[in-house]
Tab-separated table of C-alpha atoms and ligand atoms in Angstrom:
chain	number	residue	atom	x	y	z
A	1	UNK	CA	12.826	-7.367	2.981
A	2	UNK	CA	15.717	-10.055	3.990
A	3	UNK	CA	14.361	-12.661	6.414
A	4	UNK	CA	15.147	-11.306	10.045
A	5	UNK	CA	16.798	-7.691	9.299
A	6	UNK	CA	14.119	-5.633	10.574
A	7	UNK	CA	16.504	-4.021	13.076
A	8	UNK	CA	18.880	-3.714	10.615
A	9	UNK	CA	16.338	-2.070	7.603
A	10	UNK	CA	14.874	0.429	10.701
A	11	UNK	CA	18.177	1.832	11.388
A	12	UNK	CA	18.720	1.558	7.049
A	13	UNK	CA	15.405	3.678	7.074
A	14	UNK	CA	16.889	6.375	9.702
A	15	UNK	CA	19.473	7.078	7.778
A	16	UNK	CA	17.479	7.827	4.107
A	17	UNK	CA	16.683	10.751	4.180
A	18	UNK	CA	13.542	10.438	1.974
A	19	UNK	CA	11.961	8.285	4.777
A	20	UNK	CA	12.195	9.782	8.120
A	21	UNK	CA	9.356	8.343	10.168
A	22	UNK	CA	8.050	4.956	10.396
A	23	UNK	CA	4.545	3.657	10.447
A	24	UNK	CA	4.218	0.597	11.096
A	25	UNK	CA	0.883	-1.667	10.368
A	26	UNK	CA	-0.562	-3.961	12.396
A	27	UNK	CA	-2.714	-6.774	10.574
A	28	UNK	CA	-5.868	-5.553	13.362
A	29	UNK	CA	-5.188	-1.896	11.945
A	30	UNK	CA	-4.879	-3.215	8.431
A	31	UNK	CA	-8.034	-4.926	8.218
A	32	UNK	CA	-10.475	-2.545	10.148
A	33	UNK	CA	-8.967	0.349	7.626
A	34	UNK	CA	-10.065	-2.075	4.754
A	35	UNK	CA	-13.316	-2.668	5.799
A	36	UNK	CA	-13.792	1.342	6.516
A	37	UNK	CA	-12.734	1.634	2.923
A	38	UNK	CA	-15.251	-1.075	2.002
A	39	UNK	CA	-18.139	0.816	3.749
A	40	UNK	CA	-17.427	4.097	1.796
A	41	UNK	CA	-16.722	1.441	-1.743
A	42	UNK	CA	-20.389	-0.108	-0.822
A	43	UNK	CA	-22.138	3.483	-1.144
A	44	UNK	CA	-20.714	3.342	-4.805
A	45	UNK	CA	-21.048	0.157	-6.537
A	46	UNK	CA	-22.005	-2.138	-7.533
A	47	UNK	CA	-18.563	-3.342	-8.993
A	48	UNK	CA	-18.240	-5.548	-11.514
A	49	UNK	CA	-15.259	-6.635	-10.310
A	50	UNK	CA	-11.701	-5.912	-8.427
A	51	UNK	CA	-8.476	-5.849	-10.178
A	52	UNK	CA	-5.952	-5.922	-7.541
A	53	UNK	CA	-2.302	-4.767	-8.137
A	54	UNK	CA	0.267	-7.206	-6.577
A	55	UNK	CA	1.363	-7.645	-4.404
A	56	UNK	CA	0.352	-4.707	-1.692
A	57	UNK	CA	-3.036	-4.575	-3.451
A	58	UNK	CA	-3.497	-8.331	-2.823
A	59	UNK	CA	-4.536	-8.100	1.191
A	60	UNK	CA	-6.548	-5.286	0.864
A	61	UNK	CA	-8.082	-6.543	-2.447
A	62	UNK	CA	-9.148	-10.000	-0.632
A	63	UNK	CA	-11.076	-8.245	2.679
A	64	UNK	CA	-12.670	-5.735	0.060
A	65	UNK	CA	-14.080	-8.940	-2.053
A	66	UNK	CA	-15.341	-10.360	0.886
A	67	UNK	CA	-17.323	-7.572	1.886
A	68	UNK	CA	-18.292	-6.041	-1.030
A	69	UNK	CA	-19.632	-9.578	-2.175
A	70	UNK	CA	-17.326	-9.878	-5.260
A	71	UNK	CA	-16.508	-12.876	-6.850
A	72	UNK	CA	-14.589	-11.284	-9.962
A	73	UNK	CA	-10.972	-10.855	-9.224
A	74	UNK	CA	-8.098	-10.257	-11.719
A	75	UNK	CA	-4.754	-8.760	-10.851
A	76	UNK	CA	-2.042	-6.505	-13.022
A	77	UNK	CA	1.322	-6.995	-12.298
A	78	UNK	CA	3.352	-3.997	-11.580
A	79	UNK	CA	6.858	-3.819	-9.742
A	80	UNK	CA	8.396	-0.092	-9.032
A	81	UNK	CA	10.364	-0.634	-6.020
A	82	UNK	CA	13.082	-3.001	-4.419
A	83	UNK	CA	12.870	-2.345	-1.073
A	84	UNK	CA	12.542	1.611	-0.288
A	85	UNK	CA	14.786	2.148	-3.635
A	86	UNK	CA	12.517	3.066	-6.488
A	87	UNK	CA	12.895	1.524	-10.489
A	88	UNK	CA	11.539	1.526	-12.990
A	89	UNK	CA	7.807	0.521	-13.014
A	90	UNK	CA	7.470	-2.684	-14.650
A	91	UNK	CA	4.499	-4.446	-16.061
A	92	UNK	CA	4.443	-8.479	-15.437
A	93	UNK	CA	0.878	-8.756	-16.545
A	94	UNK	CA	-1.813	-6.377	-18.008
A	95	UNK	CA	-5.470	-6.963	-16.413
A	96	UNK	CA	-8.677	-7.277	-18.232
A	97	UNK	CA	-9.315	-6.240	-21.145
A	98	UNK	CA	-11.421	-2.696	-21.429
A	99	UNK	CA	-11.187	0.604	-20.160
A	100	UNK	CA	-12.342	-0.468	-16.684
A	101	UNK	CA	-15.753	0.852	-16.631
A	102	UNK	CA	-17.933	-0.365	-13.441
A	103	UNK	CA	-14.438	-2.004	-12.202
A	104	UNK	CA	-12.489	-1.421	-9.049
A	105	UNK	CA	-8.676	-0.964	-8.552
A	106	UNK	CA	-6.857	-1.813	-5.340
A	107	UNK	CA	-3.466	-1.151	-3.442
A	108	UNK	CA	-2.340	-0.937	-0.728
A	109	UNK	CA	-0.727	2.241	-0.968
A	110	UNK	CA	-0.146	5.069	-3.321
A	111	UNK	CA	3.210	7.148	-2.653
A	112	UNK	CA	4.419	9.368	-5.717
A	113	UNK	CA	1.881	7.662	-7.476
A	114	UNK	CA	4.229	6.472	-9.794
A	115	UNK	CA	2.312	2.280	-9.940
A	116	UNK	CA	-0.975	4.097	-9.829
A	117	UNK	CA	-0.512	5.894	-13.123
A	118	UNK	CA	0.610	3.181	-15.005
A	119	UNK	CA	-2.495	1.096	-14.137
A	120	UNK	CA	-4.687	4.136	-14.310
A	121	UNK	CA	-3.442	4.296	-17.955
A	122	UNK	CA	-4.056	0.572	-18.913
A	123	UNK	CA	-7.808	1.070	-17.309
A	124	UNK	CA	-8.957	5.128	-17.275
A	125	UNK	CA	-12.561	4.480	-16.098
A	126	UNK	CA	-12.092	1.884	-13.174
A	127	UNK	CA	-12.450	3.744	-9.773
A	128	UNK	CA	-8.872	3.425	-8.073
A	129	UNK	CA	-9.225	2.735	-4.095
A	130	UNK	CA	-6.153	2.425	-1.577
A	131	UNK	CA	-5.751	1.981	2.020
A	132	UNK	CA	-3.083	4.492	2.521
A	133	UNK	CA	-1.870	7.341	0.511
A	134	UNK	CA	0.732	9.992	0.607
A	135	UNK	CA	0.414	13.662	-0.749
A	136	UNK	CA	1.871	12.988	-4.264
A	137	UNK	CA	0.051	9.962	-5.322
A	138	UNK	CA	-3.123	11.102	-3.495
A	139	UNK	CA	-4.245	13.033	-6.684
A	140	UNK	CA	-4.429	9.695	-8.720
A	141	UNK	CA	-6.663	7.617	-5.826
A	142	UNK	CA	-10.533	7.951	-6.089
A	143	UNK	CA	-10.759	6.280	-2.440
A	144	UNK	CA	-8.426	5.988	0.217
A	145	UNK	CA	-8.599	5.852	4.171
A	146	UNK	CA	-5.628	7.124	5.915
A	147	UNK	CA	-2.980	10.103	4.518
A	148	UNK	CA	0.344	9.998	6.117
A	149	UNK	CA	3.517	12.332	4.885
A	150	UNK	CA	5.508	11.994	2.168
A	151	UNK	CA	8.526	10.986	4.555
A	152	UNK	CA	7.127	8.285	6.171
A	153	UNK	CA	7.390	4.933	5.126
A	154	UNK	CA	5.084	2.166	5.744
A	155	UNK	CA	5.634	-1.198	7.152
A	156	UNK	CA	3.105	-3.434	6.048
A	157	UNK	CA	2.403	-6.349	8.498
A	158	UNK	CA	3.559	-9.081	5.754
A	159	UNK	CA	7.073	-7.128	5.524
A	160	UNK	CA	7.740	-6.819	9.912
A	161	UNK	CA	7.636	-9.121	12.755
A	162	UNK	CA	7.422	-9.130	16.422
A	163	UNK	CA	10.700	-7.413	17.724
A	164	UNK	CA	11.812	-5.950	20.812
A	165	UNK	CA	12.090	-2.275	20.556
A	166	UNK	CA	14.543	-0.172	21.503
A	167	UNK	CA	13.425	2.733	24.028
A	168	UNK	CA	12.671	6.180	22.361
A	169	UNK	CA	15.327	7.804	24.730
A	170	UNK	CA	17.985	5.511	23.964
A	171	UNK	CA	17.366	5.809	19.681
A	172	UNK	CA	17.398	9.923	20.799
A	173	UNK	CA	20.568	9.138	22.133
A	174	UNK	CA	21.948	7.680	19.121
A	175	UNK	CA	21.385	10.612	16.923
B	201	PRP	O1	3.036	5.291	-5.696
B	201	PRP	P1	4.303	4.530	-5.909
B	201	PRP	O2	5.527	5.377	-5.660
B	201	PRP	O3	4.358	3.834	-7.235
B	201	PRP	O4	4.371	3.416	-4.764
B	201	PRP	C1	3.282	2.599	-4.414
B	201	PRP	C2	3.490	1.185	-4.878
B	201	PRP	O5	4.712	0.663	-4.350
B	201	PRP	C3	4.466	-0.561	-3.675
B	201	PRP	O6	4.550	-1.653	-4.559
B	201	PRP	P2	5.962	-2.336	-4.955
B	201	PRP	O7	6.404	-1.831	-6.292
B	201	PRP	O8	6.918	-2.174	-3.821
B	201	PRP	O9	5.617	-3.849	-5.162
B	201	PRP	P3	4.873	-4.876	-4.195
B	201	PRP	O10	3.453	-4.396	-4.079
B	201	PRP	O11	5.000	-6.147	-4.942
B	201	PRP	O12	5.578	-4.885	-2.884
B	201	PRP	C4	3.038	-0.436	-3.191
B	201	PRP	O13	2.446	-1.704	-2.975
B	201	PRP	C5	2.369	0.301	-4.324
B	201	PRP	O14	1.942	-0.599	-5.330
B	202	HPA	O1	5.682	3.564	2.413
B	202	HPA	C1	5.716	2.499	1.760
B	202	HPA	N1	5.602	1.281	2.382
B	202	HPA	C2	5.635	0.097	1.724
B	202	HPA	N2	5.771	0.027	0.399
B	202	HPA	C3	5.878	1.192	-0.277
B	202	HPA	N3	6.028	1.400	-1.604
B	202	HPA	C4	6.120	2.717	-1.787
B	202	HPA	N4	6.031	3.376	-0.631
B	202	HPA	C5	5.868	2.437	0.352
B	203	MG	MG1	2.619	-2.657	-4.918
């Protein structure tokens, strides 16, 4: 996201019609959804490690390490979107070698489940664990915490900032 255009990437959002609600994240909400997806990840280790996918899988990859008590952290690099417009996914940099056995993988999200296949490939018997999911990519996730719809998009706290928000009557309005 450009530096100060929340404003202007909400009302950007309103208008695609593949993303018609918002749901935002708090960093409070983030991390107790983490560590409720570390409880249910305790019951089902040990790992031998966490490969987290960047950079969404990075957060939620770091409070899962903590609690878990891992110390074994390697990442795959995978791009798919710019923005809210999909690409191409892209690999930047495979992860361990293996097919994953005894290994966990982490995102932040899965939404057609487009990133999660690609890593799934690379590493078919790591368990794949998300904080979020949508309906299409929820097949592909082992783990996750919280489902929300396919049209809703979610706003991470690293991509939003405090902002003064218009009243719900007055967006209404607007429509
Ligand atoms: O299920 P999908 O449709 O593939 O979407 C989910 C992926 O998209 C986002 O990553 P993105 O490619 O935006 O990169 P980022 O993590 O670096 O922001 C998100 O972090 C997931 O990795
Ligand atoms: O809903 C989303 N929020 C943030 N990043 C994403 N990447 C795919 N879907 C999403
Ligand atoms: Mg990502």
């Amino acid at each position: 996201m450009k530096p100060n255009s929340q404003v202007v990437e909400l009302q950007d959002m309103a208008e695609n019609p593949s993303f018609r609600k918002d749901f935002p994240v708090s960093w409070e909400e983030l991390h107790r959804n983490a560590r409720a997806l570390a409880w249910r990840l305790a019951e089902l280790g040990p790992w031998k490690g966490i490969v987290a996918i960047t950079r969404g899988g990075l957060v939620p990859a770091a409070i899962l390490a903590r609690e878990l008590d891992v110390r074994l952290i390697d990442t795959v690099c995978v791009s798919t979107y710019d923005h809210q417009d999909k690409r191409e996914s892209k690999l930047l940099k495979a992860p361990i070698e293996g097919d994953g056995e005894g290994w966990l993988i982490v995102d932040d999200l899965v939404d057609t489940g487009r990133t999660a296949r690609v890593v799934r490939d690379l590493l078919p018997k790591a368990h794949f664990a998300t904080v979020y999911a949508k309906p299409a990519g929820r097949p592909l996730v082992d783990t996750f915490i919280t489902e929300v719809s396919q049209d809703t998009w979610i706003f991470f706290p690293w991509d939003i900032e405090y902002r003064y928000a218009e009243p719900i009557a007055e967006i209404r309005q607007k429509r």
